[in-house]
CSV table of N, CA and C in Angstrom, one decimal:
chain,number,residue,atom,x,y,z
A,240,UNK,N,0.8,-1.2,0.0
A,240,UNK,CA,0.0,0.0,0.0
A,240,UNK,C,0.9,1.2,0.0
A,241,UNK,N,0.6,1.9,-0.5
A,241,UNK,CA,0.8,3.3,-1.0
A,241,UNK,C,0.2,4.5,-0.2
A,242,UNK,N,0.5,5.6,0.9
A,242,UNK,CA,-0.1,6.7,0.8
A,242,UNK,C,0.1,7.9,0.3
A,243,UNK,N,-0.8,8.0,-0.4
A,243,UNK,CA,-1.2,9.5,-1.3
A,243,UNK,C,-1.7,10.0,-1.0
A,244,UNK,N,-1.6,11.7,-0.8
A,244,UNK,CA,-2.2,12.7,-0.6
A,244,UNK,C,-2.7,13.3,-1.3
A,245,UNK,N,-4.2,13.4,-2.2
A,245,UNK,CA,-4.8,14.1,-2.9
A,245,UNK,C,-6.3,14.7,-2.6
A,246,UNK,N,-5.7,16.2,-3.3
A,246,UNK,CA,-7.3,17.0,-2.5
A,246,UNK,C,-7.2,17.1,-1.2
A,247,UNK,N,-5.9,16.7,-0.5
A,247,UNK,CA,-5.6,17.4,0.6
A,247,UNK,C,-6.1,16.5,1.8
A,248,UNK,N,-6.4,15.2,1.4
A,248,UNK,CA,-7.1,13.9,1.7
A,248,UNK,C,-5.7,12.6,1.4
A,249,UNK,N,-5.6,11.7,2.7
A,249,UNK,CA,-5.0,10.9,2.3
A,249,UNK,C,-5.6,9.2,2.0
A,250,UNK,N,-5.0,8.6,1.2
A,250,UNK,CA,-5.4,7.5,0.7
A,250,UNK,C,-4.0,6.2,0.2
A,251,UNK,N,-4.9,5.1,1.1
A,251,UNK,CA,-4.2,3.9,0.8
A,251,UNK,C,-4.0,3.5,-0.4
A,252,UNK,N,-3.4,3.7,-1.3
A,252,UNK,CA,-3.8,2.8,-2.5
A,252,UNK,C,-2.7,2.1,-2.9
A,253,UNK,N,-3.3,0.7,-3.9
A,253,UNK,CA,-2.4,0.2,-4.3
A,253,UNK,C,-2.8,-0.6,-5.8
A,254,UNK,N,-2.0,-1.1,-6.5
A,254,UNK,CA,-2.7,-1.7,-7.6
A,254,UNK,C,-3.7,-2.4,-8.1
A,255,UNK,N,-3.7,-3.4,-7.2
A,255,UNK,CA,-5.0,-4.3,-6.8
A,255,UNK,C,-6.1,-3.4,-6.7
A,256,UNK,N,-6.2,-2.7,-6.1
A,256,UNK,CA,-7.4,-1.7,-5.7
A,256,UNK,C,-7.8,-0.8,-6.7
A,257,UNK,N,-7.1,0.0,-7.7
A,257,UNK,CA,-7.2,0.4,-8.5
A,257,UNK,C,-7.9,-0.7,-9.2
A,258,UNK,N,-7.5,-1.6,-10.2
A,258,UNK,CA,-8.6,-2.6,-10.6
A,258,UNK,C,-9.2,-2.9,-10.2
A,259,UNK,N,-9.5,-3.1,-8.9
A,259,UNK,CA,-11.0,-3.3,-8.4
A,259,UNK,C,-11.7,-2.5,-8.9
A,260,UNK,N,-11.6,-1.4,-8.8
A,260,UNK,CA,-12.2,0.2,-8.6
A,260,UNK,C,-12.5,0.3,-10.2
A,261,UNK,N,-12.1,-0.6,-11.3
A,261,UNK,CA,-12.5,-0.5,-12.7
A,261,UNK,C,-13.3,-1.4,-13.0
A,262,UNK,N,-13.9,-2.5,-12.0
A,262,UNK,CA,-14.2,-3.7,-12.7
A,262,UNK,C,-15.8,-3.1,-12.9
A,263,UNK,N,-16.0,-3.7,-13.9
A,263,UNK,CA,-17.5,-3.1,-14.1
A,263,UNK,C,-18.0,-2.3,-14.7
A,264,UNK,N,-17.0,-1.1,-15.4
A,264,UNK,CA,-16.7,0.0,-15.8
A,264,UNK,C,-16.3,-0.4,-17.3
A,265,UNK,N,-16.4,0.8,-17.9
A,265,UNK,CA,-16.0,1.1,-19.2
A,265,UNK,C,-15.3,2.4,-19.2
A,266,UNK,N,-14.2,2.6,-20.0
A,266,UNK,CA,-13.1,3.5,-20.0
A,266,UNK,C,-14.3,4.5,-20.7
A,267,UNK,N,-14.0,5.6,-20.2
A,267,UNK,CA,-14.7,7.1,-21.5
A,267,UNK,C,-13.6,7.4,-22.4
A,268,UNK,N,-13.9,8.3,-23.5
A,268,UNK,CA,-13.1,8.9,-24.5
A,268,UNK,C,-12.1,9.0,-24.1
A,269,UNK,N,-10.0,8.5,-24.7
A,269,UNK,CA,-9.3,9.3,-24.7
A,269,UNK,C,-8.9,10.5,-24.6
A,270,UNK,N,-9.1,12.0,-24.2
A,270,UNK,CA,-8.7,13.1,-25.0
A,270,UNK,C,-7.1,13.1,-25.1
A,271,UNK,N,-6.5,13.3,-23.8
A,271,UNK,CA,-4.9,13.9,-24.5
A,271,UNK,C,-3.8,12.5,-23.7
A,272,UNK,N,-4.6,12.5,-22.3
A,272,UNK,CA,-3.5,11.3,-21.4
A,272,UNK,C,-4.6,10.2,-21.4
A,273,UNK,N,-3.6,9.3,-20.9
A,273,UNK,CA,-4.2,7.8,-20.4
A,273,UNK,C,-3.2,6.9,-19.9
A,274,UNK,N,-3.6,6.3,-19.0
A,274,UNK,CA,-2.7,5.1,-18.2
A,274,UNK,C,-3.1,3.7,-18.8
A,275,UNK,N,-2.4,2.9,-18.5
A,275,UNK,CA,-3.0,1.5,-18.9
A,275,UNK,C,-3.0,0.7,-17.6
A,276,UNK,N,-4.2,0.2,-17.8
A,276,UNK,CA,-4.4,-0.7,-16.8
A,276,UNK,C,-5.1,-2.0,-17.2
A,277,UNK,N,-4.4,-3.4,-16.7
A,277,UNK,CA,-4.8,-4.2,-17.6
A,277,UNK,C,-5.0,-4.7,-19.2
A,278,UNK,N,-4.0,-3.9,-19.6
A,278,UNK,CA,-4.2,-4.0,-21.1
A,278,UNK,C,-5.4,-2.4,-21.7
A,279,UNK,N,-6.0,-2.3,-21.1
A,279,UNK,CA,-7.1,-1.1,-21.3
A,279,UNK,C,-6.1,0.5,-21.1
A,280,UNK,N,-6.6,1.2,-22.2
A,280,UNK,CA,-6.2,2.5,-22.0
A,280,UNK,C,-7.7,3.7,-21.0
A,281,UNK,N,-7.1,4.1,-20.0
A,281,UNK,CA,-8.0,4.3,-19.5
A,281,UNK,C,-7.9,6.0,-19.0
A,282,UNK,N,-9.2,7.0,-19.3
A,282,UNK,CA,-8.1,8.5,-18.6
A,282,UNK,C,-8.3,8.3,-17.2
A,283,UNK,N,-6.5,9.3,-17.1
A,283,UNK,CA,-6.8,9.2,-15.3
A,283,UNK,C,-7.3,9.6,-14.5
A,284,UNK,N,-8.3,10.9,-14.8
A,284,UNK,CA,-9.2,11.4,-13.6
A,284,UNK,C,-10.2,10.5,-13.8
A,285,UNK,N,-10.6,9.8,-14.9
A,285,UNK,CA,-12.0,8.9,-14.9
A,285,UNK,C,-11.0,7.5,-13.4
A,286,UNK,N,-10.3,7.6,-13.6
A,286,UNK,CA,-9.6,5.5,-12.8
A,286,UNK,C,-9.6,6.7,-11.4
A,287,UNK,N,-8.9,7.7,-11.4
A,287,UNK,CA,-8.5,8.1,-9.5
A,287,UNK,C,-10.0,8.6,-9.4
A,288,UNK,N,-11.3,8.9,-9.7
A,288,UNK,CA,-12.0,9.5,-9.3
A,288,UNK,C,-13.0,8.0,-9.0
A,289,UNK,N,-13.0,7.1,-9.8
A,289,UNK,CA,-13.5,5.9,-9.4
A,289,UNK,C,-13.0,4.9,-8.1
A,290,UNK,N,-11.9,5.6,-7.8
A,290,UNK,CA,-11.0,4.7,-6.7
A,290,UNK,C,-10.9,5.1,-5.3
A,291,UNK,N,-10.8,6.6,-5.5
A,291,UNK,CA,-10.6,8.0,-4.5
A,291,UNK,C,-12.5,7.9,-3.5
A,292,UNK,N,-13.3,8.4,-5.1
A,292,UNK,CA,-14.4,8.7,-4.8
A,292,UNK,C,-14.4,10.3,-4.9
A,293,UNK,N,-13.5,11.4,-5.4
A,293,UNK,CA,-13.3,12.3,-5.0
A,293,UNK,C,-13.9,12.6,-6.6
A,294,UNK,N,-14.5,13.9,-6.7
A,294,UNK,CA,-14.8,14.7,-7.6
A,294,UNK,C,-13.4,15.4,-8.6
A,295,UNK,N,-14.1,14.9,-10.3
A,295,UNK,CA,-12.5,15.1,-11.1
A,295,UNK,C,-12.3,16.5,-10.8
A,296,UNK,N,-13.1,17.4,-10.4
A,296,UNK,CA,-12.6,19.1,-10.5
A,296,UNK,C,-11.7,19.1,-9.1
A,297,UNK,N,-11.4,18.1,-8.3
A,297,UNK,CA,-10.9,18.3,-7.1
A,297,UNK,C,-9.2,17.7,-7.6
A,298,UNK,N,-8.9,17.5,-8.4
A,298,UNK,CA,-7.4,16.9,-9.1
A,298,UNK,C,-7.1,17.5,-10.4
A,299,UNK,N,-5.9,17.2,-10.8
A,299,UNK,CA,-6.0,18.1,-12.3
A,299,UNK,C,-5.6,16.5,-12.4
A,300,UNK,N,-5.5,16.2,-14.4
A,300,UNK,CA,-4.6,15.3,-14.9
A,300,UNK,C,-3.3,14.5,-14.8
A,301,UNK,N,-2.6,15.8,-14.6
A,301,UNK,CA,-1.1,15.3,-13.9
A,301,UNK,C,-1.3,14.9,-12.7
A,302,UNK,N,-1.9,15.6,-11.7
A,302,UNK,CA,-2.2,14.6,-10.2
A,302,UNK,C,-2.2,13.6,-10.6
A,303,UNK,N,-3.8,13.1,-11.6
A,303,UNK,CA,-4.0,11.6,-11.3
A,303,UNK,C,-3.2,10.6,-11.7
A,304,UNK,N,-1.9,11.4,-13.4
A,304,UNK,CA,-1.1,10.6,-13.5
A,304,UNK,C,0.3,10.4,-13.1
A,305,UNK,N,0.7,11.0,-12.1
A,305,UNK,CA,1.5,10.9,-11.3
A,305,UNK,C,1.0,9.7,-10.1
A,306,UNK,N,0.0,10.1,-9.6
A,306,UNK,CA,-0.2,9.2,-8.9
A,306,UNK,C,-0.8,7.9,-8.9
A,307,UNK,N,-0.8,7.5,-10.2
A,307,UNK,CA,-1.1,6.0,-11.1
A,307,UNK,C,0.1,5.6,-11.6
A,308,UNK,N,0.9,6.5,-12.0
A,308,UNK,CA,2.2,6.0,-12.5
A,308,UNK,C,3.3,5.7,-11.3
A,309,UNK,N,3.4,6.3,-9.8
A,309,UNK,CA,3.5,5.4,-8.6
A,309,UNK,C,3.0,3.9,-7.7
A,310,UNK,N,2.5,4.2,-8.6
A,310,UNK,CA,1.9,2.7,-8.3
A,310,UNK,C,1.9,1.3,-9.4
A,311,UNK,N,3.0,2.4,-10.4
A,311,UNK,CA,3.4,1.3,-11.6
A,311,UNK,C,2.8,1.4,-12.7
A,312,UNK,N,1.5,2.0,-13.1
A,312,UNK,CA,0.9,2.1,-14.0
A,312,UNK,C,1.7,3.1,-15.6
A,313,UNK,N,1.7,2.5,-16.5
A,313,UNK,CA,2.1,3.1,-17.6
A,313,UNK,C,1.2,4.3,-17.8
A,314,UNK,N,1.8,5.5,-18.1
A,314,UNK,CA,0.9,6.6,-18.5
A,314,UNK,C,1.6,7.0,-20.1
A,315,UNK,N,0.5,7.5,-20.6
A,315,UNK,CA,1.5,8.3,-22.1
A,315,UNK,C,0.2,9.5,-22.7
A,316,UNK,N,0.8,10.0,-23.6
A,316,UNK,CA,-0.2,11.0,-24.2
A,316,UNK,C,-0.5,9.9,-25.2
A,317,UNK,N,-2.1,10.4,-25.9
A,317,UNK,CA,-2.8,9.7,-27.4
A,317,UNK,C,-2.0,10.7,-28.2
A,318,UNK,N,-1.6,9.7,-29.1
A,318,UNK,CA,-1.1,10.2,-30.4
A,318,UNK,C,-1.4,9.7,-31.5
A,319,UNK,N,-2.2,10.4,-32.6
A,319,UNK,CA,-2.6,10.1,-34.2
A,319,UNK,C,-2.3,9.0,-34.4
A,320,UNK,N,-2.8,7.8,-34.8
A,320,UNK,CA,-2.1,7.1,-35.6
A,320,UNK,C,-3.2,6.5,-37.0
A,321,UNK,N,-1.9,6.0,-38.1
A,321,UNK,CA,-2.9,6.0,-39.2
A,321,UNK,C,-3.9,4.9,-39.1
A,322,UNK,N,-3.6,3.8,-38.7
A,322,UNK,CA,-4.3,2.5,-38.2
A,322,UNK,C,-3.8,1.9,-37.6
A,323,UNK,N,-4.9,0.5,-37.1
A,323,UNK,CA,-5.0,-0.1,-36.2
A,323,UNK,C,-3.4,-0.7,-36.0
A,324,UNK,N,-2.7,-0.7,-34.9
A,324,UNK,CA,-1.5,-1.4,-34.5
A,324,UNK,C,-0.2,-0.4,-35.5
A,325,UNK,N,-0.6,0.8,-35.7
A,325,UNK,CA,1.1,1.8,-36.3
A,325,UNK,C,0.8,3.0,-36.0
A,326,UNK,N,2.2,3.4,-36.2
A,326,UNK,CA,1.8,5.2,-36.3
A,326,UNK,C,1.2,5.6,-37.3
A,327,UNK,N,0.8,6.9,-37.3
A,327,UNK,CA,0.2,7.7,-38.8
A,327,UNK,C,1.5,7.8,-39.1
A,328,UNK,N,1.4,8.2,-40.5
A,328,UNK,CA,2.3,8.8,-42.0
A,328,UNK,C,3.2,10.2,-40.4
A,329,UNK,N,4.3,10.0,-40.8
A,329,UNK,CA,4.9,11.0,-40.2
A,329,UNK,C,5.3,11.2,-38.8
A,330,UNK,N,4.9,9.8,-38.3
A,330,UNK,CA,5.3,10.0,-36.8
A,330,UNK,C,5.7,8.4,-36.1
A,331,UNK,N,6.0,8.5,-37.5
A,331,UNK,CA,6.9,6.7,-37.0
A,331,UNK,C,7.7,7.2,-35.7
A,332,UNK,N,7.9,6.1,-34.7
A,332,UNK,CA,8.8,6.4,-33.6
A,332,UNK,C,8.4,7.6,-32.5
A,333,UNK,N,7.2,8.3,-32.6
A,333,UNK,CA,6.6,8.8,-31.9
A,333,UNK,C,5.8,8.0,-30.8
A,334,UNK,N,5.6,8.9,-29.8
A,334,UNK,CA,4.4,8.6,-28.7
A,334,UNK,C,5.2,6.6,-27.8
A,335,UNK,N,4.3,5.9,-27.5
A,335,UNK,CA,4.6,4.5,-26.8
A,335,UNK,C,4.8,3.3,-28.2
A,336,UNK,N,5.6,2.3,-27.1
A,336,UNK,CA,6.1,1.3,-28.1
A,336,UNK,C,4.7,0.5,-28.8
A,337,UNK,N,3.6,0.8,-27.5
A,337,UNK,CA,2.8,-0.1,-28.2
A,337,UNK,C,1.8,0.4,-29.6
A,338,UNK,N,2.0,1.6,-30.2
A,338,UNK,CA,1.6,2.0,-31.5
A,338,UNK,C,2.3,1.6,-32.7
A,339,UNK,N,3.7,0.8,-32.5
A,339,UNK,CA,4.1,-0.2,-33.7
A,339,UNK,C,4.0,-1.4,-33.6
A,340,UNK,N,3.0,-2.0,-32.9
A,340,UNK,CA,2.6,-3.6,-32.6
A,340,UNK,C,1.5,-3.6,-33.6
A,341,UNK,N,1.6,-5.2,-34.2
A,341,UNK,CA,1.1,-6.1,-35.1
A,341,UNK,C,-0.4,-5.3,-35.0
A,342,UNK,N,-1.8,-5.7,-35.7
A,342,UNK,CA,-2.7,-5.6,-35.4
A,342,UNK,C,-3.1,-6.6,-34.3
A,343,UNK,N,-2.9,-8.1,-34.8
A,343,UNK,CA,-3.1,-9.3,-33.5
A,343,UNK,C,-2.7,-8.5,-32.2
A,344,UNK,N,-1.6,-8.3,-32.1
A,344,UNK,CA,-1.0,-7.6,-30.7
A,344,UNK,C,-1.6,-6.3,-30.0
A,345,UNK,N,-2.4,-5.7,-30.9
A,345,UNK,CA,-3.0,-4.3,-30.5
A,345,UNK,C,-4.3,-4.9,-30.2
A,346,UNK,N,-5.0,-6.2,-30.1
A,346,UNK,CA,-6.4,-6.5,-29.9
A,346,UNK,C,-6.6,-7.7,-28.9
A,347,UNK,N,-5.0,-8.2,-29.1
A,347,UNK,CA,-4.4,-9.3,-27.6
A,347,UNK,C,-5.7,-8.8,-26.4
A,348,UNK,N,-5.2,-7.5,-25.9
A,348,UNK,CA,-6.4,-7.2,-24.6
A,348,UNK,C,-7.5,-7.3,-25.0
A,349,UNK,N,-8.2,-7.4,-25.8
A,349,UNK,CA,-9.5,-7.7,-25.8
A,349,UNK,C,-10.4,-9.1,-26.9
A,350,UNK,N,-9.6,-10.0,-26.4
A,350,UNK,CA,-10.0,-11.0,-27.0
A,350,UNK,C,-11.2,-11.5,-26.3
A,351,UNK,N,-12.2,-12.1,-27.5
A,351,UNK,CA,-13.5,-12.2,-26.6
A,351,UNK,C,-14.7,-11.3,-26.1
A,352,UNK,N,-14.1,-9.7,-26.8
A,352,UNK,CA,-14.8,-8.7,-26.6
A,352,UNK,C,-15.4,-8.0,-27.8
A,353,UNK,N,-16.5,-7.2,-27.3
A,353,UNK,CA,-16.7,-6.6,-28.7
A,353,UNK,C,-16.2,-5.3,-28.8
A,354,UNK,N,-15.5,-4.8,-30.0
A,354,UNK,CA,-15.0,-4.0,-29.6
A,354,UNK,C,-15.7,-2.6,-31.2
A,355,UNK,N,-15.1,-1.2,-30.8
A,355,UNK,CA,-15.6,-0.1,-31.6
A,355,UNK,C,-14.4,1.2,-31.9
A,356,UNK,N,-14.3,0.7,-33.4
A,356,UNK,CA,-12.7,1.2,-33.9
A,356,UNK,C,-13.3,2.3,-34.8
A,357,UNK,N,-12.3,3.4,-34.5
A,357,UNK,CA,-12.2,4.4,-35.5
A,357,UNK,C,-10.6,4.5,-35.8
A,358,UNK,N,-10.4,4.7,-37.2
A,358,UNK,CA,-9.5,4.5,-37.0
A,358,UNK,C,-8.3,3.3,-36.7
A,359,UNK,N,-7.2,3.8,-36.7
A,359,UNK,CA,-6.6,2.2,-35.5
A,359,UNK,C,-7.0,2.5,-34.0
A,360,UNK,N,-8.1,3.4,-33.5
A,360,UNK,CA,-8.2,3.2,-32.3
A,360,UNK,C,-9.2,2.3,-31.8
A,361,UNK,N,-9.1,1.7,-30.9
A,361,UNK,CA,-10.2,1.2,-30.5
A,361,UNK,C,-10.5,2.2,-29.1
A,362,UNK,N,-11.9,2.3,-29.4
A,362,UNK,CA,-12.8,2.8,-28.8
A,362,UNK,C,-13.2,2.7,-27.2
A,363,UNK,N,-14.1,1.5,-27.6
A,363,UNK,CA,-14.4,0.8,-26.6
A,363,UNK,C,-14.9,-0.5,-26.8
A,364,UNK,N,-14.3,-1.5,-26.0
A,364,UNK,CA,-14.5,-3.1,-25.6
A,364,UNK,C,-15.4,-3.4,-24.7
A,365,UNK,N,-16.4,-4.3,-25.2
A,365,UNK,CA,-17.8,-4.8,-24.1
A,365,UNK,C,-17.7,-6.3,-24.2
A,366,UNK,N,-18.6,-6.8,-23.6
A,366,UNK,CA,-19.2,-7.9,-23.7
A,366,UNK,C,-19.7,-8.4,-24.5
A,367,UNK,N,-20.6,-6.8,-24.6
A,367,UNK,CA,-21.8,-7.5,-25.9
A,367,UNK,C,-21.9,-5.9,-26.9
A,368,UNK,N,-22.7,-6.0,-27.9
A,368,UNK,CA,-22.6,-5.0,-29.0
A,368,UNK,C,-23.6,-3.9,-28.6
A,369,UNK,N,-24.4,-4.9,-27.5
A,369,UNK,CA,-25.4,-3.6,-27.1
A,369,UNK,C,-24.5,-2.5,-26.2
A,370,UNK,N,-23.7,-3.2,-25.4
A,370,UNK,CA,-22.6,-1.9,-24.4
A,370,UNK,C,-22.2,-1.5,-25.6
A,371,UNK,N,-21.4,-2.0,-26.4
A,371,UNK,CA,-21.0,-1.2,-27.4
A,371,UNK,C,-21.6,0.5,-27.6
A,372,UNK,N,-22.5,-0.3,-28.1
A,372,UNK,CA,-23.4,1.1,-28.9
A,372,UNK,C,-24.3,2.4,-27.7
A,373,UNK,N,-24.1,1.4,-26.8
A,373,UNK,CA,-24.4,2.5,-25.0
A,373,UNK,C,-23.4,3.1,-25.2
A,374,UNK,N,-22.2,2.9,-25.1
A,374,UNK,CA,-21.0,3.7,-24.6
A,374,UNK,C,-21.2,4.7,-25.6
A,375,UNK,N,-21.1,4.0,-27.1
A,375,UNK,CA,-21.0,5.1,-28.0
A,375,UNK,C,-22.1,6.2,-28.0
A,376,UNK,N,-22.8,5.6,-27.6
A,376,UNK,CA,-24.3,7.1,-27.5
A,376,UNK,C,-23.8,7.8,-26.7
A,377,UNK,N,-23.5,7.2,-25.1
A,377,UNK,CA,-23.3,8.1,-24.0
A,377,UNK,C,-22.5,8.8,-24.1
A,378,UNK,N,-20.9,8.9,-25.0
A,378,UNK,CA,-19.8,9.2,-25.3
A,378,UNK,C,-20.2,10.6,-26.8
A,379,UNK,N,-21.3,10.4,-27.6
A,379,UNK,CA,-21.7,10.4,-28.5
A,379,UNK,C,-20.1,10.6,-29.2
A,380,UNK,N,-20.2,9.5,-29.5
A,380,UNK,CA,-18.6,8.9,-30.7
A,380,UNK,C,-19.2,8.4,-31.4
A,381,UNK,N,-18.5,8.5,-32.8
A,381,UNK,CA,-18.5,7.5,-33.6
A,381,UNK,C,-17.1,7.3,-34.3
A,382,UNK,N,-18.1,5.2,-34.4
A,382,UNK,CA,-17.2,4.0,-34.9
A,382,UNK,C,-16.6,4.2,-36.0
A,383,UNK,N,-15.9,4.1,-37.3
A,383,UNK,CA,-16.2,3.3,-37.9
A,383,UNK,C,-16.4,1.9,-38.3
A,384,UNK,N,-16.3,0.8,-37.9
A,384,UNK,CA,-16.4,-0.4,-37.4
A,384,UNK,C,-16.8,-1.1,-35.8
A,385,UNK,N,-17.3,-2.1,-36.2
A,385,UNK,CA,-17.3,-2.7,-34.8
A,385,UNK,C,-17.7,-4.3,-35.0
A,386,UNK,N,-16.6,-4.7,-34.2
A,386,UNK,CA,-16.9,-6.1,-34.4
A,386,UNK,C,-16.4,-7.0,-33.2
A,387,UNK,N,-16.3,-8.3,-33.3
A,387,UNK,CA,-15.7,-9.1,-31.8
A,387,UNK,C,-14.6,-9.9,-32.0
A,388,UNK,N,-13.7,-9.4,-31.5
A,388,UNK,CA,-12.6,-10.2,-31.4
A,388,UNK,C,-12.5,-11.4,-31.4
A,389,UNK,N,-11.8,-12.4,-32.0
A,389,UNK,CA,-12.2,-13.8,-31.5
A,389,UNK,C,-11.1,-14.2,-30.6
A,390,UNK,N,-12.4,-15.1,-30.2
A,390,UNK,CA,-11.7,-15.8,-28.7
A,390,UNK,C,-10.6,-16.3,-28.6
A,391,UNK,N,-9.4,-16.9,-29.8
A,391,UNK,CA,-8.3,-17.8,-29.5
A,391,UNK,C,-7.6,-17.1,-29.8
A,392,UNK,N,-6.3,-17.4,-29.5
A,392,UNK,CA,-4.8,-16.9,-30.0
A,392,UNK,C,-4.4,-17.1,-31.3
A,393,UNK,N,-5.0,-18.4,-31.6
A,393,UNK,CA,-4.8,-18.6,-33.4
A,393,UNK,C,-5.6,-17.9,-33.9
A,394,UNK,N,-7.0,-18.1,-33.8
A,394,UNK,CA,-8.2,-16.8,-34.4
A,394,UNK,C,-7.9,-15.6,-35.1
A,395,UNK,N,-6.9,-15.2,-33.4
A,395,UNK,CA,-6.8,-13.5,-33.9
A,395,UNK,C,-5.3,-13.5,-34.5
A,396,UNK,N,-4.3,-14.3,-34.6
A,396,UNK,CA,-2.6,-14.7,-35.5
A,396,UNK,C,-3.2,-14.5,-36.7
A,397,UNK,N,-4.3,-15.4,-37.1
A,397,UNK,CA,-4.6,-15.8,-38.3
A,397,UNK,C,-4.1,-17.0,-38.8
A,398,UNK,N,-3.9,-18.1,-37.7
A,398,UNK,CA,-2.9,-18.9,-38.2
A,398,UNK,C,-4.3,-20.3,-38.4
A,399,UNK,N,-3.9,-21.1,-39.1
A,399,UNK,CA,-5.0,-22.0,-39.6
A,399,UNK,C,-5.3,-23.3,-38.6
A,400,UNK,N,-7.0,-23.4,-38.7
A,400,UNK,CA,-7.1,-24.4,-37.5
A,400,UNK,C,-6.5,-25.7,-37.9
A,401,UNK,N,-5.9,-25.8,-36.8
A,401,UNK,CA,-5.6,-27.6,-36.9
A,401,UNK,C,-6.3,-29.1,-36.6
């Protein structure tokens, strides 16, 4: 365990707890930061305001990723990319390592989900296509695609059944 002082309030936290504090949840929109947790890109006043309980106007951005990334969590800024698993035209070698992974490798976390891409981004990953299309109203985003990942490791390689 970890204690953090935020909002002038102190707090245990620790990794484990943090994912607790997502389970059940759906990430909202990217805008500029995000941490990863679990394979999921998630923003950080949406994960410390779920975990804390504290109100996001009571932290800025860098608070919460400062204090996610002490506790081990990867943070980075969103950066353009042309599609799914690369950079865009012009920014090869930009932003985290994981925008030059395979497409399989960029959908690895969400095998078995349904997921909602614009772009190479994925959106958001559910269960079923109906959360899908919630998130997307509630977010008012739009997809251009959406579909479900398949469930195996060969499935999503593309490697042939045996």
């Amino acid at each position: 365990m970890t204690t953090m002082t935020i909002s002038g309030r102190a707090y245990e936290l620790d990794p484990r707890r943090v994912e607790r504090a997502l389970e059940g949840e759906l990430p909202e929109p990217i805008q500029e930061h995000f941490v990863v947790i679990n394979g999921r890109r998630w923003p950080p006043k949406q994960v410390l305001a779920l975990v804390t309980g504290l109100d996001r106007a009571d932290f800025t951005t860098h608070q919460a990723r400062r204090a996610l990334t002490r506790l081990g969590f990867t943070a980075a800024r969103a950066v353009r990319r042309g599609r799914l698993g690369g950079a865009a035209p012009g920014q090869e070698g930009a932003g985290t390592p994981e925008q030059s992974r395979p497409v399989a490798e960029a959908l690895r976390p969400f095998i078995g989900k349904w997921v909602a891409v614009r772009g190479e981004e994925v959106l958001v990953a559910a269960d079923s296509p109906a959360e899908v299309v919630s998130w997307l109203a509630r977010h008012q985003q739009r997809a251009q695609s959406m579909f479900r990942v398949p469930e195996t490791e060969a499935a999503i390689s593309g490697a042939a059944p045996q």
